[in-house]
Structures are given as structure tokens and as C-alpha cells.
Coordinates of C-alpha atoms in Angstrom, one line a residue:
Chain A
M1 CA 33.5 115.2 -18.1
S2 CA 29.7 115.4 -17.7
G3 CA 27.8 113.8 -14.9
D4 CA 24.2 113.7 -14.2
P5 CA 22.6 117.1 -14.9
L6 CA 20.4 116.5 -11.9
L7 CA 23.3 116.7 -9.5
R8 CA 24.9 119.8 -11.0
G9 CA 24.5 123.1 -9.2
T10 CA 22.5 123.3 -6.1
I11 CA 20.6 120.3 -4.9
D12 CA 17.1 120.9 -3.6
F13 CA 14.4 118.6 -2.0
V14 CA 13.0 117.5 -5.4
D15 CA 16.4 116.3 -6.5
V16 CA 16.7 114.1 -3.5
L17 CA 13.2 112.8 -4.2
V18 CA 14.1 112.0 -7.8
V19 CA 17.2 110.1 -6.7
L20 CA 15.1 108.1 -4.1
F21 CA 12.5 107.4 -6.8
K22 CA 15.1 106.1 -9.2
V23 CA 16.6 103.9 -6.4
G24 CA 13.2 102.5 -5.5
I25 CA 12.3 101.8 -9.1
A26 CA 15.6 100.0 -9.7
F27 CA 15.2 98.0 -6.5
G28 CA 11.6 97.0 -7.3
F29 CA 12.4 96.2 -10.9
L30 CA 15.3 94.0 -10.0
L31 CA 13.2 92.0 -7.6
V32 CA 10.4 91.5 -10.1
A33 CA 12.8 90.8 -12.9
T34 CA 14.5 88.1 -10.7
M35 CA 11.2 86.4 -10.1
F36 CA 10.5 86.5 -13.8
M37 CA 13.9 85.2 -14.6
V38 CA 13.5 82.2 -12.3
W39 CA 10.2 81.4 -14.0
F40 CA 11.6 82.1 -17.5
E41 CA 14.6 79.8 -16.9
R42 CA 12.4 76.9 -15.5
K43 CA 9.9 77.2 -18.3
L44 CA 12.4 77.5 -21.1
I45 CA 14.6 74.7 -19.9
S46 CA 11.5 72.6 -19.6
D47 CA 10.7 73.3 -23.2
M48 CA 14.2 72.4 -24.3
Q49 CA 14.0 69.2 -22.4
N50 CA 10.5 68.4 -23.7
R51 CA 8.7 68.7 -20.3
I52 CA 6.0 71.1 -19.2
G53 CA 7.7 72.8 -16.2
P54 CA 5.8 75.0 -13.7
N55 CA 2.1 75.2 -14.7
V56 CA 0.0 75.2 -11.6
A57 CA 0.4 78.6 -9.9
G58 CA -1.2 81.3 -12.0
P59 CA -1.4 81.4 -15.8
W60 CA 1.6 79.4 -17.3
G61 CA 2.8 78.9 -13.8
I62 CA 4.1 82.5 -13.7
L63 CA 3.4 82.8 -10.0
Q64 CA 5.5 79.7 -9.1
T65 CA 8.5 81.8 -8.0
L66 CA 6.2 83.9 -5.8
A67 CA 4.9 80.7 -4.2
D68 CA 8.4 79.4 -3.7
G69 CA 9.6 82.7 -2.2
L70 CA 6.7 82.7 0.3
K71 CA 7.5 79.2 1.2
F72 CA 11.1 80.1 1.9
F73 CA 10.0 82.7 4.4
F74 CA 8.1 80.2 6.5
K75 CA 10.7 77.4 6.6
E76 CA 12.8 76.8 9.6
D77 CA 16.1 78.7 9.6
L78 CA 18.7 76.2 10.5
R79 CA 22.2 77.1 11.7
P80 CA 24.8 74.4 12.2
R81 CA 26.3 74.1 15.6
E82 CA 29.8 74.5 14.3
A83 CA 28.9 77.6 12.3
D84 CA 30.4 81.0 13.0
S85 CA 27.1 82.8 13.7
L86 CA 28.1 86.4 12.9
V87 CA 29.7 85.6 9.6
F88 CA 27.1 83.0 8.7
R89 CA 24.4 85.6 9.0
L90 CA 26.5 88.3 7.2
A91 CA 27.4 86.3 4.1
P92 CA 23.9 86.3 2.3
Y93 CA 23.7 90.0 2.6
L94 CA 27.1 90.5 1.0
S95 CA 25.9 88.5 -2.0
V96 CA 22.6 90.3 -2.3
V97 CA 23.8 93.9 -1.8
T98 CA 26.6 93.6 -4.4
A99 CA 24.1 92.2 -6.8
F100 CA 22.0 95.3 -6.4
V101 CA 24.9 97.8 -6.5
A102 CA 26.2 96.7 -9.9
F103 CA 22.9 97.5 -11.6
A104 CA 23.0 101.1 -10.5
I105 CA 25.4 102.1 -13.3
V106 CA 23.3 100.7 -16.2
P107 CA 21.6 103.4 -18.3
V108 CA 18.2 101.9 -19.1
G109 CA 16.7 104.5 -21.4
G110 CA 17.0 107.9 -23.0
V111 CA 18.1 109.0 -26.5
F112 CA 21.9 109.3 -26.7
K113 CA 24.0 111.5 -29.0
D114 CA 27.7 111.2 -29.3
G115 CA 29.6 114.1 -27.8
D116 CA 26.6 115.7 -26.4
P117 CA 26.6 115.6 -22.6
T118 CA 22.9 116.6 -22.3
S119 CA 21.8 113.6 -24.4
G120 CA 20.4 110.5 -22.8
T121 CA 18.3 112.5 -20.3
V122 CA 14.6 112.2 -19.4
S123 CA 12.4 114.4 -17.5
L124 CA 11.3 113.2 -14.1
F125 CA 9.1 115.6 -12.0
G126 CA 10.3 118.5 -14.0
K127 CA 13.9 117.7 -13.6
E128 CA 16.3 116.6 -16.3
T129 CA 18.1 113.4 -15.3
Y130 CA 19.8 110.3 -16.6
L131 CA 17.8 107.2 -16.6
Q132 CA 20.3 105.3 -14.4
V133 CA 20.6 105.3 -10.7
A134 CA 24.1 106.7 -10.6
D135 CA 26.7 107.8 -13.1
P136 CA 29.9 107.8 -11.1
P137 CA 33.1 109.0 -12.8
M138 CA 34.7 105.5 -12.2
G139 CA 31.6 104.1 -13.9
I140 CA 32.2 100.6 -15.1
L141 CA 34.9 100.0 -12.4
L142 CA 31.9 99.8 -10.0
L143 CA 30.9 96.5 -11.7
L144 CA 34.4 95.1 -11.1
A145 CA 34.4 96.3 -7.5
A146 CA 30.9 94.8 -6.8
S147 CA 31.9 91.5 -8.4
S148 CA 35.1 91.4 -6.3
I149 CA 33.1 92.0 -3.1
A150 CA 30.6 89.3 -4.2
V151 CA 33.4 86.8 -3.8
Y152 CA 33.2 87.5 0.0
G153 CA 29.6 86.4 0.2
I154 CA 30.4 83.0 -1.3
M155 CA 33.7 82.5 0.4
L156 CA 32.4 83.5 3.9
A157 CA 29.3 81.4 3.5
G158 CA 31.3 78.4 2.8
W159 CA 33.8 78.9 5.5
S160 CA 31.3 80.0 8.2
S161 CA 29.2 76.9 7.7
G162 CA 31.7 74.9 9.6
S163 CA 31.3 72.0 7.2
K164 CA 33.6 70.4 4.7
Y165 CA 31.7 70.5 1.4
P166 CA 30.7 74.1 1.7
L167 CA 34.3 75.0 2.4
L168 CA 35.5 73.1 -0.7
G169 CA 32.8 74.7 -2.7
A170 CA 33.7 78.1 -1.4
V171 CA 37.4 77.7 -2.2
R172 CA 36.6 76.6 -5.7
A173 CA 34.2 79.5 -6.2
S174 CA 36.6 82.1 -5.1
A175 CA 39.5 80.7 -7.1
Q176 CA 37.2 80.7 -10.1
A177 CA 35.9 84.2 -9.5
I178 CA 39.4 85.7 -9.1
S179 CA 40.7 83.9 -12.1
Y180 CA 38.0 85.1 -14.4
E181 CA 37.8 88.6 -13.0
A182 CA 41.2 89.3 -14.7
A183 CA 39.8 88.3 -18.1
L184 CA 36.6 90.2 -17.4
G185 CA 38.5 93.3 -16.4
M186 CA 40.7 93.3 -19.5
A187 CA 37.6 92.9 -21.8
V188 CA 36.2 96.0 -20.1
V189 CA 39.5 97.8 -20.8
A190 CA 39.1 97.2 -24.5
V191 CA 35.7 98.9 -24.3
V192 CA 37.0 101.7 -22.2
I193 CA 39.8 102.4 -24.7
A194 CA 37.4 102.3 -27.6
A195 CA 34.9 104.7 -26.0
G196 CA 37.5 106.8 -24.2
S197 CA 35.7 107.0 -20.9
L198 CA 35.0 104.9 -17.8
S199 CA 31.5 106.3 -17.3
T200 CA 28.7 104.0 -18.6
H201 CA 26.7 107.0 -19.8
D202 CA 29.6 108.1 -22.0
I203 CA 30.3 104.6 -23.2
V204 CA 26.6 104.3 -24.4
A205 CA 26.8 107.8 -25.9
A206 CA 29.9 106.9 -27.8
Q207 CA 28.0 104.0 -29.4
S208 CA 25.0 106.0 -30.3
G209 CA 24.1 106.7 -34.0
G210 CA 23.0 103.3 -35.2
Y211 CA 24.5 99.9 -35.0
R212 CA 27.3 100.9 -37.3
S213 CA 28.9 103.0 -34.5
W214 CA 29.0 100.0 -32.1
Y215 CA 32.6 99.0 -31.9
W216 CA 32.2 95.9 -34.0
F217 CA 35.9 95.7 -34.7
A218 CA 37.5 97.0 -31.5
T219 CA 35.2 95.2 -29.1
G220 CA 32.8 93.1 -31.0
L221 CA 35.1 90.2 -31.9
I222 CA 37.5 89.2 -29.2
P223 CA 36.5 91.3 -26.1
F224 CA 32.9 90.5 -26.4
V225 CA 33.5 86.7 -26.6
V226 CA 36.0 86.9 -23.7
F227 CA 33.6 89.0 -21.7
F228 CA 30.7 86.7 -22.3
I229 CA 32.7 83.6 -21.3
A230 CA 34.2 85.4 -18.2
A231 CA 30.9 86.7 -17.2
T232 CA 29.3 83.2 -17.4
A233 CA 32.1 82.0 -15.2
E234 CA 31.8 84.9 -12.8
L235 CA 28.1 84.2 -12.5
N236 CA 28.8 80.5 -11.7
R237 CA 26.3 79.6 -14.5
P238 CA 26.6 76.4 -16.5
P239 CA 29.0 75.3 -18.0
F240 CA 31.1 76.9 -15.2
D241 CA 28.9 75.8 -12.3
L242 CA 31.6 73.8 -10.5
V243 CA 30.8 75.8 -7.5
E244 CA 27.6 73.9 -6.9
A245 CA 28.5 70.6 -8.6
E246 CA 25.9 68.4 -6.9
Q247 CA 27.7 65.2 -7.8
E248 CA 30.9 66.3 -6.1
L249 CA 30.0 68.9 -3.4
V250 CA 26.4 68.2 -2.3
G251 CA 25.2 71.8 -2.9
G252 CA 28.4 73.8 -2.9
F253 CA 28.9 76.8 -0.6
H254 CA 25.3 77.1 0.4
T255 CA 24.8 73.5 1.5
E256 CA 24.2 74.4 5.1
Y257 CA 21.9 77.3 4.3
S258 CA 18.1 77.0 4.5
S259 CA 15.0 79.1 4.5
I260 CA 15.3 82.8 3.6
R261 CA 19.1 82.8 3.8
F262 CA 19.3 80.3 1.1
A263 CA 16.7 82.3 -0.8
M264 CA 19.0 85.3 -0.7
F265 CA 21.8 83.5 -2.3
F266 CA 19.4 82.2 -4.9
L267 CA 18.1 85.8 -5.5
A268 CA 21.6 87.2 -5.8
E269 CA 22.5 84.5 -8.3
F270 CA 19.6 85.3 -10.6
M271 CA 19.9 89.0 -10.1
N272 CA 23.5 88.8 -11.2
V273 CA 22.5 87.1 -14.4
I274 CA 20.2 90.0 -15.1
T275 CA 22.8 92.6 -14.2
M276 CA 25.5 91.0 -16.3
S277 CA 23.2 90.8 -19.3
A278 CA 22.4 94.5 -18.8
I279 CA 26.1 95.3 -18.6
M280 CA 26.8 93.4 -21.8
V281 CA 24.1 95.3 -23.6
T282 CA 25.5 98.6 -22.3
L283 CA 29.1 97.8 -23.2
F284 CA 28.8 96.1 -26.5
F285 CA 25.3 96.7 -28.0
G286 CA 24.7 100.4 -27.5
G287 CA 22.5 100.1 -24.4
P288 CA 19.1 101.7 -25.2
A289 CA 19.9 102.5 -28.8
G290 CA 17.4 101.5 -31.5
P291 CA 15.0 103.0 -33.9
I292 CA 12.2 105.1 -32.4
F293 CA 8.7 105.1 -33.8
F294 CA 5.8 107.6 -33.4
G295 CA 8.2 110.0 -31.6
L296 CA 7.8 108.1 -28.4
D297 CA 11.4 108.7 -27.3
W298 CA 10.7 108.1 -23.7
L299 CA 9.4 104.6 -24.4
F300 CA 11.3 102.9 -27.2
P301 CA 14.9 103.2 -25.9
T302 CA 13.8 101.4 -22.7
L303 CA 11.9 98.8 -24.7
W304 CA 15.0 98.2 -26.9
F305 CA 17.2 97.9 -23.8
F306 CA 15.0 95.3 -22.2
G307 CA 14.6 93.4 -25.5
K308 CA 18.4 93.2 -25.8
V309 CA 18.7 92.0 -22.2
L310 CA 16.1 89.4 -22.8
V311 CA 18.2 87.9 -25.7
F312 CA 21.1 87.5 -23.3
L313 CA 18.9 85.9 -20.6
F314 CA 17.7 83.5 -23.2
V315 CA 21.3 82.6 -24.2
F316 CA 22.3 82.0 -20.6
V317 CA 19.4 79.6 -20.2
W318 CA 20.3 78.0 -23.5
F319 CA 23.9 77.5 -22.2
R320 CA 22.5 75.7 -19.2
A321 CA 20.4 73.4 -21.3
T322 CA 23.1 72.6 -23.7
L323 CA 26.6 72.5 -22.3
P324 CA 28.1 70.0 -20.0
R325 CA 30.1 71.2 -17.0
L326 CA 33.8 71.7 -17.4
R327 CA 36.4 69.9 -15.4
Y328 CA 38.2 72.0 -12.8
D329 CA 41.6 71.9 -14.6
Q330 CA 39.9 72.7 -17.9
L331 CA 38.3 75.7 -16.2
M332 CA 41.6 77.0 -14.9
N333 CA 43.4 76.4 -18.2
L334 CA 40.7 78.3 -20.1
G335 CA 40.9 81.2 -17.8
W336 CA 44.6 81.7 -17.4
K337 CA 46.1 80.2 -20.5
V338 CA 43.5 81.2 -23.2
L339 CA 41.4 84.1 -22.2
I340 CA 44.0 86.3 -20.5
P341 CA 46.7 85.9 -23.1
V342 CA 44.2 86.4 -26.0
M343 CA 42.9 89.5 -24.4
L344 CA 46.3 91.0 -23.7
G345 CA 47.4 90.3 -27.3
W346 CA 44.2 91.8 -28.7
L347 CA 44.7 95.0 -26.7
L348 CA 48.2 95.4 -28.2
V349 CA 47.1 94.6 -31.8
Y350 CA 44.1 96.9 -31.5
R351 CA 46.2 99.8 -30.3
A352 CA 48.7 99.2 -33.0
I353 CA 46.0 99.2 -35.7
V354 CA 44.5 102.5 -34.3
L355 CA 47.9 104.2 -34.3
W356 CA 48.6 102.9 -37.8
R357 CA 45.3 104.3 -39.0
D358 CA 46.1 107.7 -37.5
D359 CA 49.5 107.7 -39.2
K360 CA 51.3 107.8 -35.9
I361 CA 53.5 104.8 -36.8
D362 CA 55.3 103.5 -39.8
P363 CA 53.6 100.2 -40.7
I364 CA 56.4 98.1 -42.2
P365 CA 59.0 98.3 -39.3
T366 CA 56.1 97.9 -36.8
I367 CA 54.9 94.8 -38.5
I368 CA 58.4 93.3 -38.7
V369 CA 59.3 94.1 -35.1
G370 CA 55.8 93.2 -33.9
S371 CA 55.9 89.8 -35.6
I372 CA 59.4 89.0 -34.1
I373 CA 58.1 89.9 -30.7
A374 CA 54.9 87.9 -31.2
I375 CA 56.9 84.9 -32.3
V376 CA 59.3 85.1 -29.4
C377 CA 56.4 85.5 -26.9
T378 CA 54.4 82.7 -28.4
A379 CA 57.4 80.4 -28.2
L380 CA 58.0 81.4 -24.6
L381 CA 54.4 80.9 -23.7
T382 CA 54.2 77.5 -25.5
A383 CA 57.4 76.4 -23.7
A384 CA 56.0 77.5 -20.4
F385 CA 52.8 75.6 -21.0
S386 CA 54.5 72.4 -22.1
A387 CA 56.8 72.6 -19.0
G388 CA 53.8 73.0 -16.9
D389 CA 52.1 70.0 -18.6
R390 CA 55.2 67.9 -18.1
A391 CA 55.4 68.7 -14.4
F392 CA 51.7 67.9 -14.1
E393 CA 52.2 64.5 -15.8
R394 CA 55.2 63.7 -13.7
E395 CA 53.4 64.5 -10.4
N396 CA 50.4 62.5 -11.4
T397 CA 51.9 59.4 -12.9
P398 CA 51.5 56.5 -10.5
S399 CA 54.9 55.1 -9.5
D400 CA 56.5 53.3 -6.7
R401 CA 58.4 56.4 -5.7
E402 CA 57.0 56.3 -2.2
G403 CA 59.0 53.2 -1.4
S404 CA 62.4 54.8 -2.2
Chain B
M1 CA 29.8 120.7 6.6
V2 CA 29.0 117.6 4.6
D3 CA 32.7 117.0 4.2
T4 CA 33.2 117.0 7.9
I5 CA 30.3 114.6 8.5
V6 CA 31.6 112.2 5.9
F7 CA 35.1 112.4 7.4
V8 CA 33.9 111.7 10.9
I9 CA 31.8 108.7 9.9
C10 CA 34.6 107.3 7.8
A11 CA 37.2 107.9 10.5
V12 CA 35.0 106.0 13.0
I13 CA 34.6 103.1 10.5
C14 CA 38.3 103.0 9.8
L15 CA 39.4 103.1 13.4
T16 CA 36.8 100.5 14.5
G17 CA 38.1 98.3 11.7
A18 CA 41.7 98.9 12.6
I19 CA 41.2 98.1 16.3
G20 CA 39.1 95.1 15.3
V21 CA 41.9 93.7 13.2
I22 CA 44.2 93.4 16.2
A23 CA 41.5 92.8 18.8
A24 CA 39.5 90.0 17.1
R25 CA 40.2 86.5 18.4
N26 CA 39.4 84.9 15.1
P27 CA 41.8 85.5 12.1
V28 CA 38.8 85.5 9.7
H29 CA 37.1 88.2 11.7
S30 CA 40.4 90.2 11.7
A31 CA 40.5 90.0 7.9
L32 CA 36.9 91.2 7.7
M33 CA 37.7 94.1 9.9
L34 CA 40.5 95.0 7.6
V35 CA 38.0 95.1 4.7
M36 CA 35.9 97.5 6.7
T37 CA 38.9 99.8 7.2
L38 CA 39.7 99.6 3.5
F39 CA 36.1 100.6 2.7
G40 CA 36.3 103.6 5.0
I41 CA 39.4 104.7 3.2
A42 CA 37.7 104.2 -0.2
V43 CA 34.9 106.6 0.8
L44 CA 37.5 109.1 2.0
F45 CA 39.1 108.9 -1.4
I46 CA 35.7 109.7 -3.0
A47 CA 35.4 112.6 -0.6
Q48 CA 38.6 113.9 -2.1
E49 CA 37.3 113.5 -5.6
A50 CA 39.8 110.6 -6.2
H51 CA 37.2 108.3 -7.7
F52 CA 39.6 106.1 -9.6
L53 CA 41.7 105.5 -6.5
A54 CA 38.6 104.6 -4.5
A55 CA 37.5 102.0 -7.1
V56 CA 41.0 100.6 -7.3
Q57 CA 41.2 100.5 -3.5
V58 CA 38.1 98.3 -3.4
I59 CA 39.0 96.1 -6.4
V60 CA 42.7 95.5 -5.5
Y61 CA 42.8 95.7 -1.8
A62 CA 39.5 94.3 -0.7
G63 CA 38.8 92.3 -3.8
A64 CA 42.2 90.6 -4.3
I65 CA 44.6 91.0 -1.4
V66 CA 42.3 90.3 1.5
V67 CA 40.7 87.5 -0.4
L68 CA 44.2 86.0 -0.6
F69 CA 44.6 86.5 3.1
L70 CA 41.3 84.6 3.6
F71 CA 42.5 81.8 1.3
V72 CA 45.6 81.3 3.3
I73 CA 43.8 81.4 6.6
M74 CA 41.2 78.9 5.4
L75 CA 43.6 76.6 3.6
L76 CA 46.2 76.5 6.3
G77 CA 43.5 75.8 8.9
V78 CA 44.5 78.5 11.3
D79 CA 40.9 79.8 11.3
V80 CA 40.3 78.7 14.8
A81 CA 40.2 81.2 17.6
T82 CA 43.6 80.7 19.1
D83 CA 45.1 82.3 22.2
L84 CA 48.1 83.7 20.5
E85 CA 51.1 83.6 22.8
L86 CA 52.4 87.0 23.1
G87 CA 55.9 87.9 24.2
K88 CA 57.9 85.5 22.1
L89 CA 60.2 88.3 21.1
R90 CA 62.2 89.5 24.0
G91 CA 61.3 93.0 25.1
Q92 CA 58.6 93.2 22.4
K93 CA 56.0 94.6 24.7
T94 CA 58.3 97.3 26.1
A95 CA 59.4 98.4 22.6
A96 CA 55.8 98.5 21.4
A97 CA 54.8 100.7 24.4
G98 CA 57.7 103.0 23.7
F99 CA 56.8 103.4 20.0
A100 CA 53.2 104.0 20.9
V101 CA 54.2 106.8 23.3
V102 CA 56.4 108.4 20.7
A103 CA 53.6 108.2 18.0
L104 CA 51.0 109.6 20.3
A105 CA 53.5 112.4 21.3
V106 CA 53.9 113.3 17.6
V107 CA 50.2 113.3 17.0
G108 CA 49.6 115.5 20.1
Y109 CA 52.3 117.9 19.0
L110 CA 50.7 118.3 15.6
I111 CA 47.3 118.8 17.1
V112 CA 48.5 121.5 19.5
N113 CA 50.9 123.3 17.2
V114 CA 49.2 123.4 13.8
D115 CA 46.9 126.3 13.9
T116 CA 44.7 125.6 10.9
T117 CA 43.0 122.2 10.9
R118 CA 42.2 120.9 7.5
T119 CA 40.5 117.7 8.6
G120 CA 37.8 116.7 6.2
V121 CA 38.2 119.4 3.6
Q122 CA 39.3 118.8 0.0
S123 CA 42.9 118.7 -0.9
Q124 CA 44.4 122.1 -1.6
G125 CA 47.7 121.1 -3.1
G126 CA 46.7 118.8 -5.9
V127 CA 46.0 119.5 -9.6
I128 CA 42.6 118.0 -9.6
D129 CA 40.3 120.5 -11.3
N130 CA 37.0 118.6 -11.7
V131 CA 37.4 118.9 -15.4
T132 CA 40.1 116.5 -16.4
P133 CA 39.1 113.0 -15.3
N134 CA 41.2 111.4 -12.6
V135 CA 42.3 108.6 -15.0
D136 CA 43.8 111.1 -17.4
L137 CA 45.9 112.8 -14.7
L138 CA 47.0 109.5 -13.2
A139 CA 47.9 108.1 -16.7
E140 CA 49.9 111.3 -17.4
S141 CA 52.0 110.9 -14.3
L142 CA 52.4 107.2 -14.5
F143 CA 53.1 106.7 -18.2
D144 CA 54.6 110.0 -19.1
Q145 CA 56.3 111.8 -16.2
Y146 CA 57.4 108.9 -14.1
V147 CA 57.4 106.2 -16.8
Y148 CA 60.9 104.8 -16.0
A149 CA 60.2 104.5 -12.3
F150 CA 56.9 102.8 -13.1
E151 CA 58.5 100.3 -15.5
L152 CA 61.3 99.6 -13.0
T153 CA 58.7 98.9 -10.3
S154 CA 56.8 96.6 -12.5
V155 CA 60.0 94.7 -13.3
L156 CA 60.7 94.4 -9.6
L157 CA 57.3 93.0 -9.0
V158 CA 57.7 90.4 -11.7
V159 CA 61.1 89.4 -10.3
A160 CA 59.5 89.0 -6.9
V161 CA 56.7 86.9 -8.2
I162 CA 59.0 84.6 -10.2
G163 CA 61.3 84.4 -7.2
A164 CA 58.4 83.4 -4.9
V165 CA 57.4 80.7 -7.4
V166 CA 60.9 79.4 -7.7
L167 CA 61.6 79.4 -4.0
S168 CA 58.4 77.8 -3.0
R169 CA 58.3 75.1 -5.7
R170 CA 59.1 71.7 -4.5
H171 CA 60.8 69.7 -7.2
P172 CA 59.8 66.1 -7.3
P173 CA 62.9 63.9 -7.2
L174 CA 64.2 63.5 -10.8
D175 CA 65.3 59.9 -10.5
T176 CA 64.9 59.1 -14.2
D177 CA 67.0 55.9 -13.8
S178 CA 64.6 54.3 -11.3
A179 CA 61.6 55.5 -13.3
E180 CA 62.9 54.0 -16.4
A181 CA 63.8 50.8 -14.6
S182 CA 60.3 50.5 -13.2
N183 CA 58.9 50.9 -16.6

């Protein structure tokens, strides 16, 4: 159990200033990064679709987002007559605040060493501190908490609009978020088991020492893929953007929002993309780990970190340009019938392999008993799925049953 | 000192939320007030160094259970401010007043007769030592010390879930004869 060295012992005025400084930097960085992300996405998707994209405001159109943001401020703020005014005004803040909170646990720099609690620190104003806003003992659970509160923003926005398409969009969105949160959480469990700690700082420290000590086998195969898919769904990014399927729902949960309130949802969405990319780098790719040149150990870890994040941002945009949207039943089937069982199974298999490696269990009986259990469970699961499919078919076949 | 300030703020938040739940006219507002109370309690958990419980409080209660409440409220269309008719149970108001008096009497008795007040200070009875993480302690009691009780509870929950599915499921009429005839 370590914790930030800044907050150990007595806390003086400088410590408070350092914390405030870190909070301010993180806040400013996220806002600027979001602006960049919007531009990056528009420009990249234009290239992929053989168009030019934003090119008027500033060099390469890089100030386009700033122009759009300013425009949002000066637009009329409409509120439908049927809207529940209090909740209508509250919902955008719930989205934005949770988007900021989750980033607080991401370590963005510092040189880490496994098993050394003083590693990963940098010097700020003469104080040793972690380069992350907070390192709470529950660590990565804060991400899950923030994403479960983010559901409220979407759900309440849709409900309080007093309009039918936003409500439908909101119900879809919250059902999707809740379904994929289970898979997301279990993928995180695999990382936590491998690293032996909930704290993001300890998770990164456990992966330090080159790419070979990233948990390729334990988390690199199945948990990473599951986490990536679940995160994409959680972010409502294509191909899981049923929440704002224009053809079906007008604009989804934020149809009735305009002006700066809409901009806040927009901001939260893109900010969450950045946060999720950063979390993926932290959990699966060693965070700020990477080779350091010229002894610049305060610079290169941070550069590596943002380089890795940029790769994920690119992949998210690539998804959007490439993949068509899923149908709603496909979405639910993927979440409940594929990702969650696969993740549960992987956790069992992984633990069994670890125990076998440590000579805690006898392999032959374990494999025999395990296979029998696996076969029985697979059979039960298949039977349940086919029963569900049959019931679905029966209910959806057109018949003249209504007459009888 | 800090502990007391945190406690007072959280207590105000919790109580405001709790009163809001029963006082709000609109069911959605009630649910939101409940979330506020849950958050206050989560902060109190953190003040007691129970970080894991605080996170679980937010993830499970605020993130799942109240969301389900909201689902039901929205989908059943009871989200309009209704003047709930009180007094459908005979003597309900009298009984409620009686219980309230008893509860207040107990609280008053405790306030008067317990000489050392421990409001807002850290728990003295637990085994939390700031060295072993919460999760390890919880895991030890759940999966080691009380593993049978834990497993039995989980079986009970599974039975309840399956029971709810079975009971609430409406079977479409299985008139295979007529279906075949129509084909």
C-alpha cells in the first residue's frame, strides 16, 4: 500500500498548491485535447473518405473546433415547453463532470519500477509527487463509478426533454451502457488480478520493465479485446452508436438540446474517448513506459504516454470510418451472450493456469474435471440460447393468432 | 476536526436527499434525491477509510439499482407528478406517527444517555490498519471466513432471479395444432 508521497505526513500550503496545479493542468489539457480530437476526427475521416475536411479556420483548419465552440456560446438556448427544467439543466453537467473525473486516475508520466513505491514520481515545486491527479486506493473502480454515473446524464437528458425520440434514445443508451459495463468491469478484473492491485499507479508499476512485462498472456489476448469492444460501446462510438442513430431517432437523447448545453454533451463524448484511450494505455500497455533517451526522464515517459493514446484515438476514428452500425438485437447478443461468458471463462482458465504454474494444483485431474464442467456449461448455455432464439422466433412469426 | 466537518456536510446531504425522496412530487426527482443520499453515504465510507465500499456503493447502488428504478419509472409512464392518494391502508397514518414517535424517543434516549459521542471519528472497533488494503480484508472475510454463508446467499439470489423471470414470463399460447393448420 503506497499512495502519493505528496500526501503522506503533514500537508502544508505548498502541497495544496501542487494538487491544485495538477487539477488545473489536467482540466486545461482535457479541454485542449478535446478540441484537438474533434479536429483530428474530422480531418482524418475526411482523408479516409477522400474529402478535404475543415480547412478554412487556421492552418489545416485546426481552429475549426474553436470557431464552432464560440458559435455554440452565442446560439439561442432553447428549452421545450414540456421539459422538466431542473433535470434538463442538470443533465449536461452530469455528463461533463464524470468525463473529467475518470481522467484523474491516469498516470501520465514518471519512470516506474516494479515493487518500488517511490518510483513514478516527479518533482513539482520541490515536492515529490505522482504525475496523476489522484491515486485513490480504489483506483480503477473510479472509472467504473464515473461511467455508471455518466449513464444518468444521458438518461435524464432524454427523459427531461419531454419528447419521444430523446426518450427512446435515452432508454437505448442506458440499456447499452449497463449491458457493456458488466463486460468492461470483468476485463478490468483480469488486469487487477494480474497486477495484484486496484490502484492505477501500482498497475502501471507492475507492468514496468519493458514491453515483456506487460501482461500479454493474462490480459493481452481476451481481456484487451473485450475491454476495447466494451469501451467502444460504452462511449457510444460507431459501430455502437445506436444511441444517436439519425435514421431512427432524429438525434438521440440530445435532440432537444441546443447551444452550449448541446456543446457540453459533445464535449463529454469526445473527452470520454480520450479518457478511455488513456485508460487502455494504462491498463494494458504500460502507461508511460518506454525507452528514455538523453536522460530526459521527465519528458520521454509523458511523450510515450501521449503517443500511445494517439494510436487509440486513431483506431477509434478508423472504426467510425469503416464499420457499419450494429442492429439493436446484435448489440445485446454480443454484450450478453458473447463478451460476458467469454470473459468469465477466461478468468477461470487464467487462474487455473496460474495455480498450475505455481504447483498448487495437480494438472491431470484438474483438466479432466475442468473439461467436464466446461462441456456441461457450454451445453447448458447453448441450450439456453437456442431456447431463447426459438421463443423469439415464435413471438415474431406473423400468424393469425390474434383472431382466435 | 476535518472528520467532523466532513461528517456534518455529508449528514446534511444525506438527510436532504432522504427528505427529498419522500417530499418530491415527481418520482424521477425522488430517484435523483436517492442518488444524492447514496453519494453522501459513499463519502462517509471514504471518511472511514472504507474506499472499496465507497466505490461499490456508487457503482452498484447509484449506477445500477437507481438506474433500474428510473427505467421502471420511465417505461411504465408514471413519471408525471401525481397527487398520490394517501390513506389507502386503514390506520396507516396513525401507525406511522406512532412509529415515528418511538424512533425519535430511541434516538433521544441515545443522545442523552451515551456520554461519549463518537460522531464523525474513525471506527475504533474494526481491523482496518491502513496497511492491508480494504480489498484483501474483505476478500478474506467473504471467501475464507464466511465462504459458506456467502455462497448460500449467492445461490439464494440466483434462485430469486430465476423465479422472477419464470413468474413474470408470459407464455405465448402453444397451439401447435392451429399453427400447423394455418401453414
